[in-house]
Amino acid sequence: MVRLTYPSFRLLLYLEWLLLATAMFMEVLLPFQLSWSLLLRVLAIAIFSLMGLKLPMVKLETKLLYTALELGLIWLPATQHSLSPRSFLLLCLVLVMRSCLIFKRSGQLVVLILSLVSHGTLFLSRPIEPKNFMRDKIIAMSWDWRLSNMLLFSLTLVFALLLINALLAERQSREQLEIAHQQLEVINQQLCQYALRIEDQATLQERNRIAREIHDGLGHTLAAQTIQINNTLLFWQSNNDKALTFLKQAKQLGAEALLEIRRSLSVLRSNPLQGQSLKSAIEKLLTDFQQTTGIQPSCKIDLPQTLPTEVNTALYRIVQESLTNICKHAQATSVTVGLLVHSGMIHLSIEDNGKGFNPTQNTTGFGLQGMRERAVALGAQLNLHSQLGTGCCISVSLPLSKLLVF
């Protein structure tokens, strides 16, 4: 348990000063009678007051010695029958207040009991010596008064103990709440900074991917077109037929560059399906693929249920990236796309009969990495099988149970 430092709790400090000043006032002015007992009371209260300027907060031995000295300063004038019961009560109240600040609950109860025992020992044991015929009645009334005073004294100290602990607990809760609030602000700042770094990293990766797409696709096509146009200019006057052939090839390359731009723009769309069903969107992809490559793809799609948008988008992107890779690198003459539901699983496959490649030597491309990341995000498994000269097959298996999280 975190203990509050005494100077930080000003309300208790002001209350202590008020109690000590009241005790000093009652001992000096009510009534004023210069004597050695007066000097003893004033000196004891003064030393007791000065001790409140520095409370022990660390070592238990120091706390015990400090409390024992306080009790001694209260006992010293009280044993001389010079300290009034009211001043004794006020000094014991201050003692209990200080114990709340330096001890835990068990220590506070010990100080409370010592105060009650001291009060009972010093004041209940004072002799009663009436000198008239009403002696028995006066003794009875005096004991009633003392017992009532003892009860009032006990209730006052107990109430003070409970009240001060409640104030300290409330103050401690506020300080802990403030600390938690500050820590939360720090965590929020760190999360914001982390989110910004992630966003910057994602933006940089996307820029690199787009740059690579432009370089490998559109850049290659435009470079080839430039060569054909230069050949056209070179043979324009010497061989018109050959120049015309080069010009037609340049035109064809321009059309391919335009398709490449459209393909890149479709990749950047946030919702590539644009309200279409997944089957319709994939069929359109295959139609564009046929117009670009001249290859007639085989397609079989059987989806008996509607899939979530996130799943549709991810599967569409995987098919799109696969067809793009086939168009660029495979040199295939046959392509087969299948999307079926079987045995509680969604199965997607894209297969070609191209030149193939070694998967262990082609793992850093943005396309393959992007497909794997999309599959992982769905909770699906992506497998790639390819060998040189035997084509390539990409398959994705997604359990239907995973769709419940979307």
Short mmCIF file of C-alpha atoms in Angstrom, two decimals:
data_model
loop_
_atom_site.label_atom_id
_atom_site.label_comp_id
_atom_site.label_asym_id
_atom_site.label_seq_id
_atom_site.Cartn_x
_atom_site.Cartn_y
_atom_site.Cartn_z
CA MET A 1 0.00 0.00 0.00
CA VAL A 2 1.37 3.38 -0.99
CA ARG A 3 1.63 5.74 1.95
CA LEU A 4 0.91 9.42 1.52
CA THR A 5 3.53 11.88 2.68
CA TYR A 6 2.39 14.11 5.52
CA PRO A 7 3.13 17.52 3.96
CA SER A 8 1.04 16.62 0.92
CA PHE A 9 -2.20 16.34 2.94
CA ARG A 10 -2.77 19.95 3.94
CA LEU A 11 -6.20 19.47 5.49
CA LEU A 12 -4.83 17.20 8.22
CA LEU A 13 -1.92 19.54 8.77
CA TYR A 14 -4.22 22.54 9.30
CA LEU A 15 -6.46 20.49 11.59
CA GLU A 16 -3.46 19.43 13.66
CA TRP A 17 -2.29 23.02 14.07
CA LEU A 18 -5.79 24.03 15.17
CA LEU A 19 -5.95 21.27 17.80
CA LEU A 20 -2.48 22.06 19.14
CA ALA A 21 -3.23 25.78 19.29
CA THR A 22 -6.46 25.05 21.15
CA ALA A 23 -4.66 22.84 23.67
CA MET A 24 -2.00 25.49 24.22
CA PHE A 25 -4.67 28.18 24.68
CA MET A 26 -6.57 26.14 27.27
CA GLU A 27 -3.45 25.35 29.28
CA VAL A 28 -2.08 28.90 29.30
CA LEU A 29 -5.13 31.15 29.52
CA LEU A 30 -7.80 28.99 31.22
CA PRO A 31 -6.81 30.11 33.83
CA PHE A 32 -3.43 31.78 33.65
CA GLN A 33 -1.31 30.95 36.65
CA LEU A 34 2.45 31.19 36.34
CA SER A 35 4.06 28.07 37.83
CA TRP A 36 6.48 25.27 37.09
CA SER A 37 3.58 23.02 36.08
CA LEU A 38 2.50 25.65 33.51
CA LEU A 39 6.01 25.75 32.06
CA LEU A 40 6.04 21.94 31.94
CA ARG A 41 2.74 21.82 30.06
CA VAL A 42 3.73 24.55 27.60
CA LEU A 43 7.13 22.94 26.96
CA ALA A 44 5.59 19.49 26.43
CA ILE A 45 2.95 20.82 24.01
CA ALA A 46 5.56 22.89 22.16
CA ILE A 47 7.91 19.93 21.68
CA PHE A 48 4.95 17.74 20.71
CA SER A 49 3.95 20.32 18.10
CA LEU A 50 7.46 20.66 16.64
CA MET A 51 7.70 16.89 16.22
CA GLY A 52 4.88 17.11 13.66
CA LEU A 53 7.14 18.99 11.25
CA LYS A 54 9.02 15.79 10.39
CA LEU A 55 7.29 12.42 10.51
CA PRO A 56 9.21 9.14 10.15
CA MET A 57 8.02 7.29 7.05
CA VAL A 58 10.57 4.52 6.41
CA LYS A 59 12.09 2.57 9.30
CA LEU A 60 9.74 0.85 11.75
CA GLU A 61 12.16 1.34 14.65
CA THR A 62 12.15 5.09 14.08
CA LYS A 63 8.36 5.14 13.95
CA LEU A 64 8.07 3.24 17.25
CA LEU A 65 10.59 5.51 18.99
CA TYR A 66 8.82 8.58 17.62
CA THR A 67 5.42 7.39 18.90
CA ALA A 68 6.84 6.44 22.29
CA LEU A 69 8.33 9.93 22.65
CA GLU A 70 4.96 11.49 21.78
CA LEU A 71 3.23 9.39 24.43
CA GLY A 72 5.90 10.42 26.91
CA LEU A 73 5.27 14.10 26.21
CA ILE A 74 1.56 13.55 26.88
CA TRP A 75 2.12 11.46 29.99
CA LEU A 76 4.70 13.79 31.58
CA PRO A 77 2.37 16.71 32.42
CA ALA A 78 -0.62 14.40 32.89
CA THR A 79 1.07 12.40 35.64
CA GLN A 80 1.67 15.65 37.52
CA HIS A 81 -2.10 16.26 37.49
CA SER A 82 -1.49 19.51 35.62
CA LEU A 83 -2.79 18.63 32.15
CA SER A 84 -6.53 19.12 31.71
CA PRO A 85 -8.67 16.28 30.28
CA ARG A 86 -9.61 18.47 27.30
CA SER A 87 -5.97 19.08 26.39
CA PHE A 88 -5.24 15.39 26.88
CA LEU A 89 -8.04 14.57 24.42
CA LEU A 90 -6.73 17.06 21.83
CA LEU A 91 -3.16 15.77 22.08
CA CYS A 92 -4.37 12.17 21.77
CA LEU A 93 -6.36 13.17 18.69
CA VAL A 94 -3.19 14.56 17.12
CA LEU A 95 -1.34 11.39 18.11
CA VAL A 96 -3.97 9.23 16.39
CA MET A 97 -3.88 11.47 13.29
CA ARG A 98 -0.13 11.10 13.02
CA SER A 99 -0.37 7.34 13.49
CA CYS A 100 -2.68 7.17 10.46
CA LEU A 101 0.06 8.77 8.40
CA ILE A 102 3.01 6.65 9.53
CA PHE A 103 1.50 3.26 10.43
CA LYS A 104 -0.64 0.69 8.72
CA ARG A 105 -3.99 -0.37 10.16
CA SER A 106 -2.54 -2.62 12.87
CA GLY A 107 -0.18 0.11 14.10
CA GLN A 108 -3.01 2.61 14.19
CA LEU A 109 -5.11 0.31 16.38
CA VAL A 110 -2.18 -0.12 18.79
CA VAL A 111 -1.81 3.65 19.14
CA LEU A 112 -5.58 3.99 19.65
CA ILE A 113 -5.57 1.36 22.42
CA LEU A 114 -2.54 2.98 24.11
CA SER A 115 -4.34 6.32 24.10
CA LEU A 116 -7.48 4.82 25.64
CA VAL A 117 -5.47 2.95 28.26
CA SER A 118 -3.52 6.11 29.09
CA HIS A 119 -6.70 8.08 29.52
CA GLY A 120 -8.26 5.44 31.75
CA THR A 121 -5.10 5.01 33.81
CA LEU A 122 -4.49 8.71 34.40
CA PHE A 123 -7.99 10.09 34.91
CA LEU A 124 -10.07 7.24 36.26
CA SER A 125 -7.47 6.64 38.97
CA ARG A 126 -7.48 10.21 40.31
CA PRO A 127 -8.68 10.24 43.92
CA ILE A 128 -11.98 11.78 45.02
CA GLU A 129 -11.95 13.40 48.44
CA PRO A 130 -15.22 15.17 49.27
CA LYS A 131 -15.44 16.67 52.73
CA ASN A 132 -19.16 16.89 53.47
CA PHE A 133 -22.13 14.67 54.27
CA MET A 134 -22.90 14.20 50.54
CA ARG A 135 -19.74 12.10 50.09
CA ASP A 136 -21.34 8.91 48.68
CA LYS A 137 -23.56 10.79 46.27
CA ILE A 138 -20.72 12.94 45.03
CA ILE A 139 -18.52 9.88 44.49
CA ALA A 140 -21.26 8.17 42.48
CA MET A 141 -21.84 11.26 40.33
CA SER A 142 -18.10 11.65 39.82
CA TRP A 143 -17.74 8.08 38.61
CA ASP A 144 -20.70 8.52 36.27
CA TRP A 145 -19.06 11.64 34.86
CA ARG A 146 -15.72 9.88 34.45
CA LEU A 147 -17.28 6.89 32.70
CA SER A 148 -19.22 9.21 30.41
CA ASN A 149 -16.05 11.16 29.72
CA MET A 150 -14.20 7.91 29.00
CA LEU A 151 -16.94 6.79 26.60
CA LEU A 152 -16.94 10.16 24.84
CA PHE A 153 -13.14 10.10 24.65
CA SER A 154 -13.18 6.59 23.12
CA LEU A 155 -15.87 7.44 20.56
CA THR A 156 -14.04 10.62 19.57
CA LEU A 157 -10.76 8.81 18.94
CA VAL A 158 -12.46 5.97 17.03
CA PHE A 159 -14.40 8.45 14.89
CA ALA A 160 -11.22 10.44 14.21
CA LEU A 161 -9.38 7.26 13.22
CA LEU A 162 -12.12 6.20 10.79
CA LEU A 163 -12.53 9.69 9.34
CA ILE A 164 -8.83 10.24 8.75
CA ASN A 165 -8.44 6.82 7.12
CA ALA A 166 -11.38 7.60 4.87
CA LEU A 167 -9.81 10.92 3.87
CA LEU A 168 -6.47 9.25 3.24
CA ALA A 169 -8.07 6.48 1.20
CA GLU A 170 -9.95 9.04 -0.92
CA ARG A 171 -6.77 11.05 -1.45
CA GLN A 172 -4.82 7.93 -2.34
CA SER A 173 -7.52 6.87 -4.83
CA ARG A 174 -7.32 10.26 -6.51
CA GLU A 175 -3.54 10.08 -6.77
CA GLN A 176 -3.70 6.55 -8.18
CA LEU A 177 -6.39 7.65 -10.63
CA GLU A 178 -4.21 10.56 -11.72
CA ILE A 179 -1.23 8.25 -12.16
CA ALA A 180 -3.36 5.82 -14.17
CA HIS A 181 -4.63 8.71 -16.29
CA GLN A 182 -1.09 9.87 -17.00
CA GLN A 183 -0.02 6.34 -17.86
CA LEU A 184 -3.02 6.00 -20.16
CA GLU A 185 -2.06 9.22 -21.94
CA VAL A 186 1.47 7.91 -22.40
CA ILE A 187 0.11 4.62 -23.76
CA ASN A 188 -2.23 6.50 -26.12
CA GLN A 189 0.67 8.57 -27.40
CA GLN A 190 2.76 5.45 -27.92
CA LEU A 191 -0.13 3.74 -29.72
CA CYS A 192 -0.60 6.77 -31.96
CA GLN A 193 3.09 6.85 -32.77
CA TYR A 194 3.07 3.12 -33.43
CA ALA A 195 0.00 3.44 -35.66
CA LEU A 196 1.68 6.24 -37.60
CA ARG A 197 4.80 4.13 -38.07
CA ILE A 198 2.70 1.19 -39.24
CA GLU A 199 0.80 3.46 -41.60
CA ASP A 200 4.03 4.92 -42.98
CA GLN A 201 5.49 1.46 -43.41
CA ALA A 202 2.35 0.19 -45.14
CA THR A 203 2.33 3.26 -47.38
CA LEU A 204 5.99 2.73 -48.26
CA GLN A 205 5.41 -0.93 -49.05
CA GLU A 206 2.44 -0.07 -51.23
CA ARG A 207 4.48 2.58 -53.06
CA ASN A 208 7.26 0.07 -53.65
CA ARG A 209 4.77 -2.47 -54.93
CA ILE A 210 3.18 0.03 -57.32
CA ALA A 211 6.62 1.18 -58.48
CA ARG A 212 7.62 -2.41 -59.18
CA GLU A 213 4.36 -3.06 -61.02
CA ILE A 214 4.91 -0.01 -63.21
CA HIS A 215 8.55 -0.88 -63.83
CA ASP A 216 7.96 -4.54 -64.63
CA GLY A 217 4.73 -4.12 -66.56
CA LEU A 218 4.08 -0.70 -68.03
CA GLY A 219 7.77 0.26 -68.18
CA HIS A 220 8.67 -2.85 -70.13
CA THR A 221 5.80 -2.35 -72.56
CA LEU A 222 6.60 1.33 -73.19
CA ALA A 223 10.28 0.54 -73.67
CA ALA A 224 9.41 -2.05 -76.30
CA GLN A 225 7.03 0.41 -77.96
CA THR A 226 9.79 3.02 -78.13
CA ILE A 227 12.05 0.51 -79.87
CA GLN A 228 9.37 -0.30 -82.43
CA ILE A 229 8.74 3.40 -83.14
CA ASN A 230 12.47 3.97 -83.61
CA ASN A 231 12.58 1.03 -86.05
CA THR A 232 9.62 2.53 -87.89
CA LEU A 233 11.44 5.84 -88.31
CA LEU A 234 14.61 4.01 -89.35
CA PHE A 235 12.92 2.08 -92.19
CA TRP A 236 10.28 4.69 -93.09
CA GLN A 237 11.98 5.78 -96.34
CA SER A 238 13.99 2.69 -97.27
CA ASN A 239 11.40 -0.06 -96.60
CA ASN A 240 7.81 1.05 -96.17
CA ASP A 241 6.41 -2.46 -95.63
CA LYS A 242 8.85 -3.22 -92.82
CA ALA A 243 8.25 0.18 -91.26
CA LEU A 244 4.49 -0.46 -91.36
CA THR A 245 5.04 -3.80 -89.56
CA PHE A 246 7.01 -2.06 -86.81
CA LEU A 247 4.31 0.62 -86.55
CA LYS A 248 1.58 -2.00 -86.10
CA GLN A 249 3.62 -3.67 -83.40
CA ALA A 250 4.07 -0.30 -81.67
CA LYS A 251 0.30 0.20 -81.82
CA GLN A 252 -0.27 -3.23 -80.29
CA LEU A 253 2.20 -2.42 -77.50
CA GLY A 254 0.33 0.81 -76.85
CA ALA A 255 -2.91 -1.12 -76.46
CA GLU A 256 -1.17 -3.50 -74.03
CA ALA A 257 0.17 -0.53 -72.07
CA LEU A 258 -3.36 0.84 -71.79
CA LEU A 259 -4.60 -2.52 -70.49
CA GLU A 260 -1.73 -2.56 -68.01
CA ILE A 261 -2.77 0.86 -66.71
CA ARG A 262 -6.37 -0.29 -66.35
CA ARG A 263 -5.23 -3.42 -64.52
CA SER A 264 -3.09 -1.37 -62.12
CA LEU A 265 -5.97 1.01 -61.44
CA SER A 266 -8.30 -1.89 -60.72
CA VAL A 267 -5.77 -3.24 -58.22
CA LEU A 268 -5.82 0.07 -56.35
CA ARG A 269 -9.60 0.18 -56.01
CA SER A 270 -10.86 -0.26 -52.45
CA ASN A 271 -13.82 -2.35 -53.67
CA PRO A 272 -12.79 -4.12 -56.90
CA LEU A 273 -16.05 -6.05 -57.18
CA GLN A 274 -18.12 -2.83 -57.29
CA GLY A 275 -21.39 -4.52 -56.41
CA GLN A 276 -20.81 -7.57 -58.61
CA SER A 277 -20.95 -11.12 -57.37
CA LEU A 278 -17.63 -12.89 -56.98
CA LYS A 279 -18.48 -15.23 -59.86
CA SER A 280 -19.25 -12.31 -62.22
CA ALA A 281 -16.09 -10.44 -61.21
CA ILE A 282 -13.86 -13.49 -61.80
CA GLU A 283 -15.53 -14.19 -65.16
CA LYS A 284 -14.79 -10.59 -66.21
CA LEU A 285 -11.18 -11.06 -65.12
CA LEU A 286 -10.96 -14.15 -67.32
CA THR A 287 -12.53 -12.29 -70.26
CA ASP A 288 -9.93 -9.51 -69.98
CA PHE A 289 -7.21 -12.14 -69.62
CA GLN A 290 -8.36 -13.82 -72.85
CA GLN A 291 -8.39 -10.50 -74.73
CA THR A 292 -4.89 -9.70 -73.52
CA THR A 293 -3.20 -13.09 -74.01
CA GLY A 294 -5.38 -14.88 -76.52
CA ILE A 295 -5.65 -17.83 -74.13
CA GLN A 296 -9.10 -19.35 -73.60
CA PRO A 297 -9.21 -20.11 -69.84
CA SER A 298 -11.30 -22.90 -68.34
CA CYS A 299 -13.46 -21.86 -65.41
CA LYS A 300 -15.69 -23.69 -62.94
CA ILE A 301 -17.30 -21.69 -60.14
CA ASP A 302 -19.90 -23.19 -57.81
CA LEU A 303 -20.73 -21.11 -54.72
CA PRO A 304 -24.03 -22.16 -53.12
CA GLN A 305 -23.90 -19.39 -50.52
CA THR A 306 -23.11 -15.69 -50.36
CA LEU A 307 -19.70 -14.95 -48.90
CA PRO A 308 -18.75 -11.91 -46.78
CA THR A 309 -17.34 -8.91 -48.63
CA GLU A 310 -13.88 -9.33 -47.07
CA VAL A 311 -13.72 -12.95 -48.30
CA ASN A 312 -14.94 -12.03 -51.79
CA THR A 313 -12.35 -9.27 -52.08
CA ALA A 314 -9.46 -11.45 -50.89
CA LEU A 315 -10.34 -14.35 -53.23
CA TYR A 316 -10.76 -11.93 -56.13
CA ARG A 317 -7.36 -10.38 -55.49
CA ILE A 318 -5.69 -13.79 -55.34
CA VAL A 319 -7.20 -14.77 -58.71
CA GLN A 320 -6.28 -11.38 -60.17
CA GLU A 321 -2.65 -11.59 -59.02
CA SER A 322 -2.34 -15.17 -60.25
CA LEU A 323 -3.61 -14.25 -63.72
CA THR A 324 -1.26 -11.25 -63.79
CA ASN A 325 1.73 -13.48 -63.01
CA ILE A 326 0.66 -15.99 -65.66
CA CYS A 327 0.32 -13.19 -68.21
CA LYS A 328 3.77 -11.78 -67.41
CA HIS A 329 5.92 -14.82 -66.76
CA ALA A 330 4.29 -18.21 -67.40
CA GLN A 331 4.21 -18.37 -71.24
CA ALA A 332 1.25 -20.71 -70.79
CA THR A 333 -1.28 -21.94 -73.36
CA SER A 334 -3.85 -23.29 -70.91
CA VAL A 335 -5.26 -21.85 -67.69
CA THR A 336 -7.85 -23.38 -65.35
CA VAL A 337 -9.65 -21.57 -62.52
CA GLY A 338 -11.86 -23.40 -60.02
CA LEU A 339 -13.85 -22.10 -57.04
CA LEU A 340 -15.92 -24.75 -55.25
CA VAL A 341 -17.38 -25.57 -51.84
CA HIS A 342 -16.78 -29.12 -50.68
CA SER A 343 -16.77 -30.88 -47.29
CA GLY A 344 -17.13 -27.68 -45.34
CA MET A 345 -14.26 -25.97 -47.18
CA ILE A 346 -13.99 -23.32 -49.88
CA HIS A 347 -11.44 -24.44 -52.47
CA LEU A 348 -9.87 -21.99 -54.93
CA SER A 349 -7.34 -23.15 -57.52
CA ILE A 350 -5.54 -21.43 -60.40
CA GLU A 351 -3.49 -23.73 -62.61
CA ASP A 352 -1.48 -23.17 -65.82
CA ASN A 353 0.77 -25.25 -68.09
CA GLY A 354 3.48 -22.63 -68.43
CA LYS A 355 7.25 -22.90 -67.97
CA GLY A 356 6.96 -23.03 -64.18
CA PHE A 357 9.60 -21.96 -61.69
CA ASN A 358 11.39 -23.02 -58.52
CA PRO A 359 9.26 -21.79 -55.57
CA THR A 360 12.27 -21.76 -53.22
CA GLN A 361 13.98 -19.18 -55.46
CA ASN A 362 10.95 -16.96 -56.06
CA THR A 363 9.64 -16.10 -52.58
CA THR A 364 10.33 -12.38 -52.40
CA GLY A 365 7.94 -11.09 -55.05
CA PHE A 366 5.20 -8.73 -53.98
CA GLY A 367 2.56 -10.82 -55.77
CA LEU A 368 3.19 -14.11 -53.98
CA GLN A 369 3.72 -12.36 -50.66
CA GLY A 370 0.48 -10.43 -51.08
CA MET A 371 -1.48 -13.61 -51.82
CA ARG A 372 -0.07 -15.32 -48.74
CA GLU A 373 -0.93 -12.33 -46.56
CA ARG A 374 -4.50 -12.25 -47.86
CA ALA A 375 -4.91 -15.97 -47.19
CA VAL A 376 -3.56 -15.64 -43.66
CA ALA A 377 -5.91 -12.72 -42.99
CA LEU A 378 -8.83 -14.98 -43.92
CA GLY A 379 -7.59 -17.84 -41.79
CA ALA A 380 -7.05 -19.86 -44.97
CA GLN A 381 -4.15 -21.97 -46.18
CA LEU A 382 -2.37 -21.15 -49.46
CA ASN A 383 -0.28 -23.79 -51.24
CA LEU A 384 1.91 -23.27 -54.28
CA HIS A 385 3.16 -26.14 -56.43
CA SER A 386 5.46 -25.54 -59.37
CA GLN A 387 8.49 -27.00 -61.11
CA LEU A 388 10.47 -25.88 -64.10
CA GLY A 389 8.69 -26.98 -67.25
CA THR A 390 5.55 -28.30 -65.50
CA GLY A 391 3.49 -25.15 -64.94
CA CYS A 392 2.18 -23.82 -61.66
CA CYS A 393 -0.81 -24.48 -59.38
CA ILE A 394 -1.96 -22.14 -56.60
CA SER A 395 -4.61 -23.45 -54.22
CA VAL A 396 -6.41 -21.83 -51.29
CA SER A 397 -8.44 -23.74 -48.70
CA LEU A 398 -10.75 -21.82 -46.37
CA PRO A 399 -12.93 -23.56 -43.72
CA LEU A 400 -16.53 -22.33 -43.74
CA SER A 401 -16.33 -22.08 -39.94
CA LYS A 402 -13.89 -19.19 -40.37
CA LEU A 403 -16.64 -17.17 -42.05
CA LEU A 404 -18.38 -16.76 -38.67
CA VAL A 405 -15.77 -14.18 -37.60
CA PHE A 406 -16.60 -11.87 -40.49
#
